[in-house]
Amino acid sequence: MNNGLLLYCRRGFEKECAGEIDQLASAQEVYGYCVVKDNSGYVNYITPDLAQADKLAKHIAFMTLVFARQMIVVVAKLSDLPSDDRVSAILQYSDNMPLCGDIRVETPDTNEAKELLGFCRKFTVPLRGALRKNGTLTKKEHSKKPVLHLMMLDSGNGYLGYSYPENSSPNFMGISRLKFPSDAPSRSTLKLEEAILLFLPKDTIEQRMHSGMTGVDLGACPGGWTYQLVRRGLFVSAIDNGPMAQSLMDTGQVTHFMEDGFKFKPEKTVDWMICDMVEKPIMVADLMSDWLIKDWCRATIFNLKLPMKKRFVEVYKCLELIESKLQKAGMTYNLQCKHLYHDREEVTVSIERINK
């Protein structure tokens, strides 16, 4: 047995993920410890018992975890599964599982582990059948029931557990897989697309970001982020001393200002300000909060580029600065921050003002 939480993260960010879950678990008065292996793509937070792991999975809001891609309650750590009958070896732990409505057989997001994905796809079929037969899995997929996860480290070792669909990632391996639009000026466009799909509820995107709205893109060149606003019908002021993609200028929706993103001031309030500037994160955090406080924008999505060391500390330092400034200004807002799949040494932040 190995009760606790399993958290997927980007390879190389295990320590940041561990620091975060330590902090949030302590706030819930659950005191465990992390088992961390560098570059593994996951963190195992050990709790005293299964009930406390389950408590964390219910009470730590998944969207408050910056560095975790997925949050799973661990029922068992699996070791040396017999190659001739892995299914039976897994079924012996099913008594500790809730009734689940779906199954995902996954791997960590590392090059080595991803070689197992073919095995995972094939193994899902017999395992699903056996779990349905013994009553651990519903006969048909049920989106409101917990999801059963089997995370394989290799063909004989892994973790068995479950997640709550209302408080976890709906994506396989916790990864949002997006197709790069052939007419986009740069691959950075996928970062903003993932952010929009994650931070804005699906049924509200068209209401909150639609044709006729206005936007500003600070540090826009060549236009990867601008592209996402243009394709949704917004009119965009692109701020950058560098050139913009001609394809965007030809839409008639983009006005290019060759100015410094830190010095530009809009003539009137815009609906969205976006920013992917390569600057010190604390400077960007300060600028973003100023835009909101000065009523230059109603909402913003921006990236914070992280230093090589103390990344966890830097992220929370920036978020604390933003929140203290907004609260001092008496602003009501919704702030979200995630290390997205398409992010690298950076995190993405979304802030929307809430009108009382």
Short mmCIF file of C-alpha atoms in Angstrom, two decimals:
data_model
loop_
_atom_site.label_atom_id
_atom_site.label_comp_id
_atom_site.label_asym_id
_atom_site.label_seq_id
_atom_site.Cartn_x
_atom_site.Cartn_y
_atom_site.Cartn_z
CA MET A 1 0.00 0.00 0.00
CA ASN A 2 1.07 3.59 -0.55
CA ASN A 3 -1.67 6.03 0.41
CA GLY A 4 -1.37 9.63 -0.66
CA LEU A 5 -1.68 11.83 -3.72
CA LEU A 6 -0.08 11.44 -7.12
CA LEU A 7 0.53 14.72 -8.92
CA TYR A 8 1.60 14.90 -12.55
CA CYS A 9 3.81 17.84 -13.54
CA ARG A 10 6.20 18.99 -16.24
CA ARG A 11 9.51 17.15 -16.21
CA GLY A 12 12.02 19.18 -14.19
CA PHE A 13 9.37 20.90 -12.06
CA GLU A 14 8.96 18.17 -9.44
CA LYS A 15 10.40 20.28 -6.59
CA GLU A 16 8.03 23.16 -7.33
CA CYS A 17 5.08 20.77 -7.44
CA ALA A 18 6.21 19.20 -4.14
CA GLY A 19 6.64 22.57 -2.42
CA GLU A 20 3.16 23.56 -3.44
CA ILE A 21 1.37 20.41 -2.25
CA ASP A 22 3.28 20.52 1.05
CA GLN A 23 2.02 24.05 1.61
CA LEU A 24 -1.60 23.37 0.63
CA ALA A 25 -1.83 20.07 2.52
CA SER A 26 -0.59 21.75 5.71
CA ALA A 27 -3.32 24.37 5.31
CA GLN A 28 -5.81 21.45 5.37
CA GLU A 29 -4.11 20.11 8.53
CA VAL A 30 -2.84 17.04 6.71
CA TYR A 31 0.82 16.39 7.40
CA GLY A 32 2.59 14.06 5.04
CA TYR A 33 5.77 14.11 3.00
CA CYS A 34 6.77 14.10 -0.66
CA VAL A 35 8.67 11.43 -2.52
CA VAL A 36 10.38 13.24 -5.37
CA LYS A 37 12.55 11.92 -8.18
CA ASP A 38 14.17 14.53 -10.41
CA ASN A 39 12.92 14.65 -14.01
CA SER A 40 10.29 11.96 -13.35
CA GLY A 41 7.28 14.11 -14.28
CA TYR A 42 5.35 13.34 -11.08
CA VAL A 43 5.32 13.76 -7.29
CA ASN A 44 3.99 11.28 -4.71
CA TYR A 45 2.71 12.98 -1.55
CA ILE A 46 2.44 10.33 1.19
CA THR A 47 -0.37 10.74 3.73
CA PRO A 48 -0.93 8.84 7.00
CA ASP A 49 -3.93 7.03 5.52
CA LEU A 50 -6.27 6.84 2.53
CA ALA A 51 -8.95 8.98 4.19
CA GLN A 52 -6.59 11.95 4.48
CA ALA A 53 -5.51 11.61 0.85
CA ASP A 54 -9.17 11.58 -0.15
CA LYS A 55 -9.78 14.67 1.98
CA LEU A 56 -7.05 16.56 0.11
CA ALA A 57 -8.42 15.50 -3.28
CA LYS A 58 -11.80 16.94 -2.30
CA HIS A 59 -10.75 20.09 -0.46
CA ILE A 60 -7.69 21.38 -2.33
CA ALA A 61 -9.19 23.11 -5.36
CA PHE A 62 -7.32 21.66 -8.34
CA MET A 63 -7.17 25.04 -10.09
CA THR A 64 -5.24 26.48 -7.13
CA LEU A 65 -2.36 24.10 -7.91
CA VAL A 66 -0.03 26.03 -10.21
CA PHE A 67 2.41 23.24 -11.08
CA ALA A 68 0.23 20.10 -10.99
CA ARG A 69 -1.37 18.81 -14.20
CA GLN A 70 -3.40 16.14 -12.43
CA MET A 71 -4.33 15.16 -8.85
CA ILE A 72 -5.00 11.50 -8.06
CA VAL A 73 -5.74 9.67 -4.80
CA VAL A 74 -3.32 6.74 -4.58
CA VAL A 75 -4.88 3.46 -3.50
CA ALA A 76 -1.82 1.29 -4.14
CA LYS A 77 1.72 1.42 -5.41
CA LEU A 78 2.11 -1.50 -7.78
CA SER A 79 5.38 -3.41 -7.95
CA ASP A 80 6.51 -6.33 -10.08
CA LEU A 81 3.17 -7.07 -11.72
CA PRO A 82 3.35 -10.56 -13.27
CA SER A 83 3.60 -10.22 -17.04
CA ASP A 84 1.26 -13.19 -17.57
CA ASP A 85 -1.59 -11.78 -15.40
CA ARG A 86 -1.28 -8.10 -14.51
CA VAL A 87 -5.06 -7.72 -14.36
CA SER A 88 -5.57 -10.08 -11.41
CA ALA A 89 -2.74 -8.43 -9.50
CA ILE A 90 -4.45 -5.04 -9.91
CA LEU A 91 -7.93 -6.32 -9.05
CA GLN A 92 -6.83 -7.30 -5.54
CA TYR A 93 -6.80 -3.59 -4.64
CA SER A 94 -10.26 -2.87 -6.05
CA ASP A 95 -11.98 -3.09 -2.64
CA ASN A 96 -10.36 0.23 -1.73
CA MET A 97 -11.62 1.94 -4.88
CA PRO A 98 -14.87 3.91 -5.20
CA LEU A 99 -17.25 3.05 -8.02
CA CYS A 100 -15.62 4.70 -11.04
CA GLY A 101 -17.20 5.85 -14.30
CA ASP A 102 -14.12 5.88 -16.54
CA ILE A 103 -10.58 4.53 -16.74
CA ARG A 104 -7.28 6.04 -17.89
CA VAL A 105 -4.10 4.00 -18.21
CA GLU A 106 -1.37 6.63 -18.40
CA THR A 107 2.33 7.36 -18.03
CA PRO A 108 4.33 10.34 -16.78
CA ASP A 109 5.14 12.93 -19.47
CA THR A 110 8.73 11.86 -20.10
CA ASN A 111 10.30 10.52 -23.29
CA GLU A 112 11.10 7.21 -21.60
CA ALA A 113 7.66 6.67 -20.10
CA LYS A 114 5.80 7.73 -23.25
CA GLU A 115 7.26 4.69 -25.01
CA LEU A 116 4.75 2.74 -22.89
CA LEU A 117 1.70 4.45 -24.40
CA GLY A 118 1.16 1.65 -26.91
CA PHE A 119 1.15 -0.86 -24.06
CA CYS A 120 -1.24 1.38 -22.07
CA ARG A 121 -3.76 1.53 -24.92
CA LYS A 122 -3.74 -2.25 -25.36
CA PHE A 123 -3.86 -2.99 -21.63
CA THR A 124 -6.84 -0.67 -21.08
CA VAL A 125 -9.19 -3.09 -22.90
CA PRO A 126 -8.80 -6.21 -20.71
CA LEU A 127 -8.47 -4.15 -17.54
CA ARG A 128 -11.67 -2.22 -18.27
CA GLY A 129 -13.54 -5.47 -18.87
CA ALA A 130 -12.34 -7.01 -15.63
CA LEU A 131 -13.11 -3.90 -13.58
CA ARG A 132 -16.64 -3.75 -14.99
CA LYS A 133 -17.13 -7.42 -14.23
CA ASN A 134 -16.11 -7.06 -10.57
CA GLY A 135 -18.15 -3.87 -10.07
CA THR A 136 -15.33 -1.34 -9.71
CA LEU A 137 -16.23 0.34 -13.01
CA THR A 138 -19.72 1.23 -14.25
CA LYS A 139 -21.01 -0.77 -17.23
CA LYS A 140 -21.07 2.41 -19.32
CA GLU A 141 -18.97 5.55 -18.99
CA HIS A 142 -20.33 7.87 -16.31
CA SER A 143 -18.88 11.40 -16.37
CA LYS A 144 -19.93 12.29 -12.82
CA LYS A 145 -18.32 9.27 -11.14
CA PRO A 146 -14.64 9.23 -10.10
CA VAL A 147 -12.08 8.35 -12.78
CA LEU A 148 -9.87 5.30 -12.22
CA HIS A 149 -6.21 5.99 -13.03
CA LEU A 150 -3.47 3.45 -13.59
CA MET A 151 -0.18 5.31 -14.01
CA MET A 152 2.50 2.97 -15.34
CA LEU A 153 6.20 3.63 -14.81
CA ASP A 154 7.05 0.55 -16.85
CA SER A 155 5.18 -2.62 -17.77
CA GLY A 156 5.37 -3.99 -14.21
CA ASN A 157 5.33 -0.99 -11.87
CA GLY A 158 3.06 1.96 -11.29
CA TYR A 159 0.30 3.53 -9.20
CA LEU A 160 -3.41 2.76 -8.94
CA GLY A 161 -5.82 5.46 -7.86
CA TYR A 162 -8.73 7.71 -8.70
CA SER A 163 -9.60 11.36 -9.26
CA TYR A 164 -12.75 13.38 -8.78
CA PRO A 165 -13.96 14.71 -12.16
CA GLU A 166 -15.14 18.02 -10.69
CA ASN A 167 -11.71 18.66 -9.12
CA SER A 168 -9.11 17.37 -11.57
CA SER A 169 -8.04 17.65 -15.19
CA PRO A 170 -10.40 16.07 -17.73
CA ASN A 171 -7.46 15.42 -20.06
CA PHE A 172 -5.53 12.18 -20.56
CA MET A 173 -2.24 12.54 -18.63
CA GLY A 174 -3.46 16.00 -17.64
CA ILE A 175 -2.33 17.33 -21.02
CA SER A 176 -4.28 19.68 -23.27
CA ARG A 177 -3.32 18.57 -26.77
CA LEU A 178 -3.92 21.29 -29.36
CA LYS A 179 -3.27 21.40 -33.08
CA PHE A 180 -1.02 24.21 -34.29
CA PRO A 181 -2.97 26.43 -36.73
CA SER A 182 -1.05 26.55 -40.01
CA ASP A 183 -1.75 30.28 -40.46
CA ALA A 184 -0.55 31.32 -36.98
CA PRO A 185 2.66 33.42 -36.94
CA SER A 186 4.35 31.41 -34.15
CA ARG A 187 3.89 28.36 -31.93
CA SER A 188 3.45 30.63 -28.92
CA THR A 189 -0.18 30.91 -30.05
CA LEU A 190 -0.83 27.51 -28.43
CA LYS A 191 0.00 28.92 -24.98
CA LEU A 192 -2.76 31.50 -25.19
CA GLU A 193 -5.22 29.06 -26.74
CA GLU A 194 -4.63 26.58 -23.91
CA ALA A 195 -5.01 29.38 -21.36
CA ILE A 196 -8.31 30.55 -22.84
CA LEU A 197 -9.71 27.01 -22.90
CA LEU A 198 -8.57 26.38 -19.32
CA PHE A 199 -9.37 29.67 -17.60
CA LEU A 200 -12.63 30.56 -19.35
CA PRO A 201 -15.44 28.01 -18.85
CA LYS A 202 -16.39 26.46 -22.18
CA ASP A 203 -19.97 27.71 -22.07
CA THR A 204 -18.86 31.31 -21.42
CA ILE A 205 -15.95 31.82 -23.85
CA GLU A 206 -18.10 33.34 -26.60
CA GLN A 207 -19.72 35.67 -24.09
CA ARG A 208 -16.46 36.83 -22.50
CA MET A 209 -14.26 37.03 -25.62
CA HIS A 210 -16.22 37.81 -28.78
CA SER A 211 -16.40 39.78 -32.02
CA GLY A 212 -16.35 43.54 -31.57
CA MET A 213 -14.39 43.51 -28.31
CA THR A 214 -11.04 45.30 -28.01
CA GLY A 215 -7.66 44.01 -26.94
CA VAL A 216 -4.04 45.04 -26.43
CA ASP A 217 -1.09 42.69 -26.93
CA LEU A 218 2.05 43.89 -25.13
CA GLY A 219 5.19 42.50 -26.75
CA ALA A 220 3.14 41.24 -29.67
CA CYS A 221 5.74 40.51 -32.39
CA PRO A 222 5.30 38.45 -34.56
CA GLY A 223 1.70 37.96 -33.44
CA GLY A 224 1.21 34.46 -32.02
CA TRP A 225 -0.95 35.76 -29.17
CA THR A 226 -2.60 38.48 -31.26
CA TYR A 227 -3.74 35.70 -33.61
CA GLN A 228 -5.95 34.15 -30.89
CA LEU A 229 -7.79 37.43 -30.31
CA VAL A 230 -8.14 38.16 -34.03
CA ARG A 231 -9.63 34.74 -34.78
CA ARG A 232 -12.25 35.43 -32.12
CA GLY A 233 -13.18 38.73 -33.78
CA LEU A 234 -11.44 41.21 -31.46
CA PHE A 235 -9.82 44.45 -32.64
CA VAL A 236 -6.26 44.45 -31.33
CA SER A 237 -3.61 47.09 -30.64
CA ALA A 238 -0.30 45.23 -31.08
CA ILE A 239 2.52 46.85 -29.09
CA ASP A 240 6.06 45.95 -30.16
CA ASN A 241 9.08 47.55 -31.79
CA GLY A 242 9.44 44.45 -33.96
CA PRO A 243 7.45 43.56 -37.11
CA MET A 244 4.03 41.92 -37.07
CA ALA A 245 3.00 39.11 -39.41
CA GLN A 246 1.50 40.60 -42.57
CA SER A 247 -1.31 38.03 -42.50
CA LEU A 248 -2.57 39.61 -39.26
CA MET A 249 -2.24 43.17 -40.54
CA ASP A 250 -4.24 42.20 -43.63
CA THR A 251 -7.26 41.29 -41.49
CA GLY A 252 -7.92 44.96 -40.76
CA GLN A 253 -8.36 44.06 -37.06
CA VAL A 254 -4.82 44.91 -35.94
CA THR A 255 -3.23 48.32 -35.33
CA HIS A 256 0.54 48.14 -34.80
CA PHE A 257 2.16 50.59 -32.37
CA MET A 258 5.97 50.49 -32.43
CA GLU A 259 6.37 51.26 -28.74
CA ASP A 260 7.77 49.79 -25.53
CA GLY A 261 5.17 47.59 -23.85
CA PHE A 262 6.03 49.09 -20.46
CA LYS A 263 5.33 52.64 -21.66
CA PHE A 264 2.21 52.20 -23.80
CA LYS A 265 -1.05 53.64 -22.45
CA PRO A 266 -4.39 52.91 -24.12
CA GLU A 267 -6.70 55.82 -24.96
CA LYS A 268 -9.64 54.03 -23.34
CA THR A 269 -10.42 50.84 -21.42
CA VAL A 270 -9.99 47.65 -23.46
CA ASP A 271 -11.71 44.34 -22.83
CA TRP A 272 -8.57 42.18 -22.86
CA MET A 273 -4.87 42.85 -22.38
CA ILE A 274 -2.50 39.98 -23.15
CA CYS A 275 1.24 39.88 -22.60
CA ASP A 276 4.06 37.42 -23.31
CA MET A 277 7.04 39.75 -22.82
CA VAL A 278 10.43 38.33 -21.86
CA GLU A 279 11.07 40.48 -18.79
CA LYS A 280 11.69 39.97 -15.07
CA PRO A 281 8.52 38.37 -13.68
CA ILE A 282 8.14 40.82 -10.79
CA MET A 283 8.21 43.75 -13.26
CA VAL A 284 5.54 42.11 -15.42
CA ALA A 285 3.41 41.34 -12.34
CA ASP A 286 3.64 44.97 -11.26
CA LEU A 287 2.68 46.23 -14.73
CA MET A 288 -0.25 43.84 -15.09
CA SER A 289 -1.77 44.90 -11.77
CA ASP A 290 -1.36 48.58 -12.77
CA TRP A 291 -3.36 47.99 -15.96
CA LEU A 292 -6.25 46.62 -13.92
CA ILE A 293 -6.08 49.25 -11.17
CA LYS A 294 -5.91 52.13 -13.66
CA ASP A 295 -8.93 50.71 -15.51
CA TRP A 296 -6.93 50.25 -18.72
CA CYS A 297 -8.32 46.72 -19.15
CA ARG A 298 -11.16 44.60 -17.80
CA ALA A 299 -9.29 41.29 -17.99
CA THR A 300 -5.81 40.04 -18.72
CA ILE A 301 -3.90 36.86 -19.54
CA PHE A 302 -0.12 37.05 -19.26
CA ASN A 303 3.00 34.97 -18.79
CA LEU A 304 5.59 35.23 -16.03
CA LYS A 305 9.02 34.05 -17.19
CA LEU A 306 10.69 32.13 -14.37
CA PRO A 307 14.31 32.28 -13.17
CA MET A 308 16.49 29.17 -13.23
CA LYS A 309 16.42 28.91 -9.43
CA LYS A 310 13.72 29.47 -6.79
CA ARG A 311 10.93 29.23 -9.35
CA PHE A 312 8.32 28.29 -6.75
CA VAL A 313 9.28 31.25 -4.56
CA GLU A 314 9.25 33.65 -7.52
CA VAL A 315 5.78 32.62 -8.68
CA TYR A 316 4.22 33.14 -5.26
CA LYS A 317 6.15 36.38 -4.76
CA CYS A 318 4.61 37.72 -7.99
CA LEU A 319 1.10 36.50 -7.14
CA GLU A 320 1.31 38.03 -3.66
CA LEU A 321 2.37 41.38 -5.16
CA ILE A 322 -0.56 41.35 -7.59
CA GLU A 323 -3.11 40.36 -4.95
CA SER A 324 -1.89 42.92 -2.41
CA LYS A 325 -2.12 45.73 -4.98
CA LEU A 326 -5.56 44.72 -6.24
CA GLN A 327 -6.92 44.30 -2.71
CA LYS A 328 -5.49 47.65 -1.64
CA ALA A 329 -7.30 49.20 -4.60
CA GLY A 330 -10.53 47.60 -3.36
CA MET A 331 -10.91 45.50 -6.48
CA THR A 332 -12.97 42.31 -6.69
CA TYR A 333 -11.35 39.87 -9.11
CA ASN A 334 -10.82 36.27 -10.14
CA LEU A 335 -7.15 35.24 -10.39
CA GLN A 336 -5.95 31.90 -11.79
CA CYS A 337 -2.41 30.70 -12.44
CA LYS A 338 -1.19 27.52 -14.12
CA HIS A 339 1.98 26.00 -15.51
CA LEU A 340 0.42 25.01 -18.82
CA TYR A 341 1.46 22.10 -21.02
CA HIS A 342 2.60 24.58 -23.70
CA ASP A 343 4.51 26.67 -21.15
CA ARG A 344 8.17 25.99 -20.54
CA GLU A 345 10.12 28.08 -18.02
CA GLU A 346 7.04 30.22 -17.34
CA VAL A 347 3.56 30.21 -15.85
CA THR A 348 0.38 31.75 -17.25
CA VAL A 349 -1.89 34.01 -15.20
CA SER A 350 -5.48 35.08 -15.83
CA ILE A 351 -7.17 37.93 -13.95
CA GLU A 352 -10.71 39.15 -14.56
CA ARG A 353 -12.30 42.04 -12.72
CA ILE A 354 -15.66 41.20 -11.19
CA ASN A 355 -18.21 43.98 -11.27
CA LYS A 356 -20.25 44.15 -8.08
#
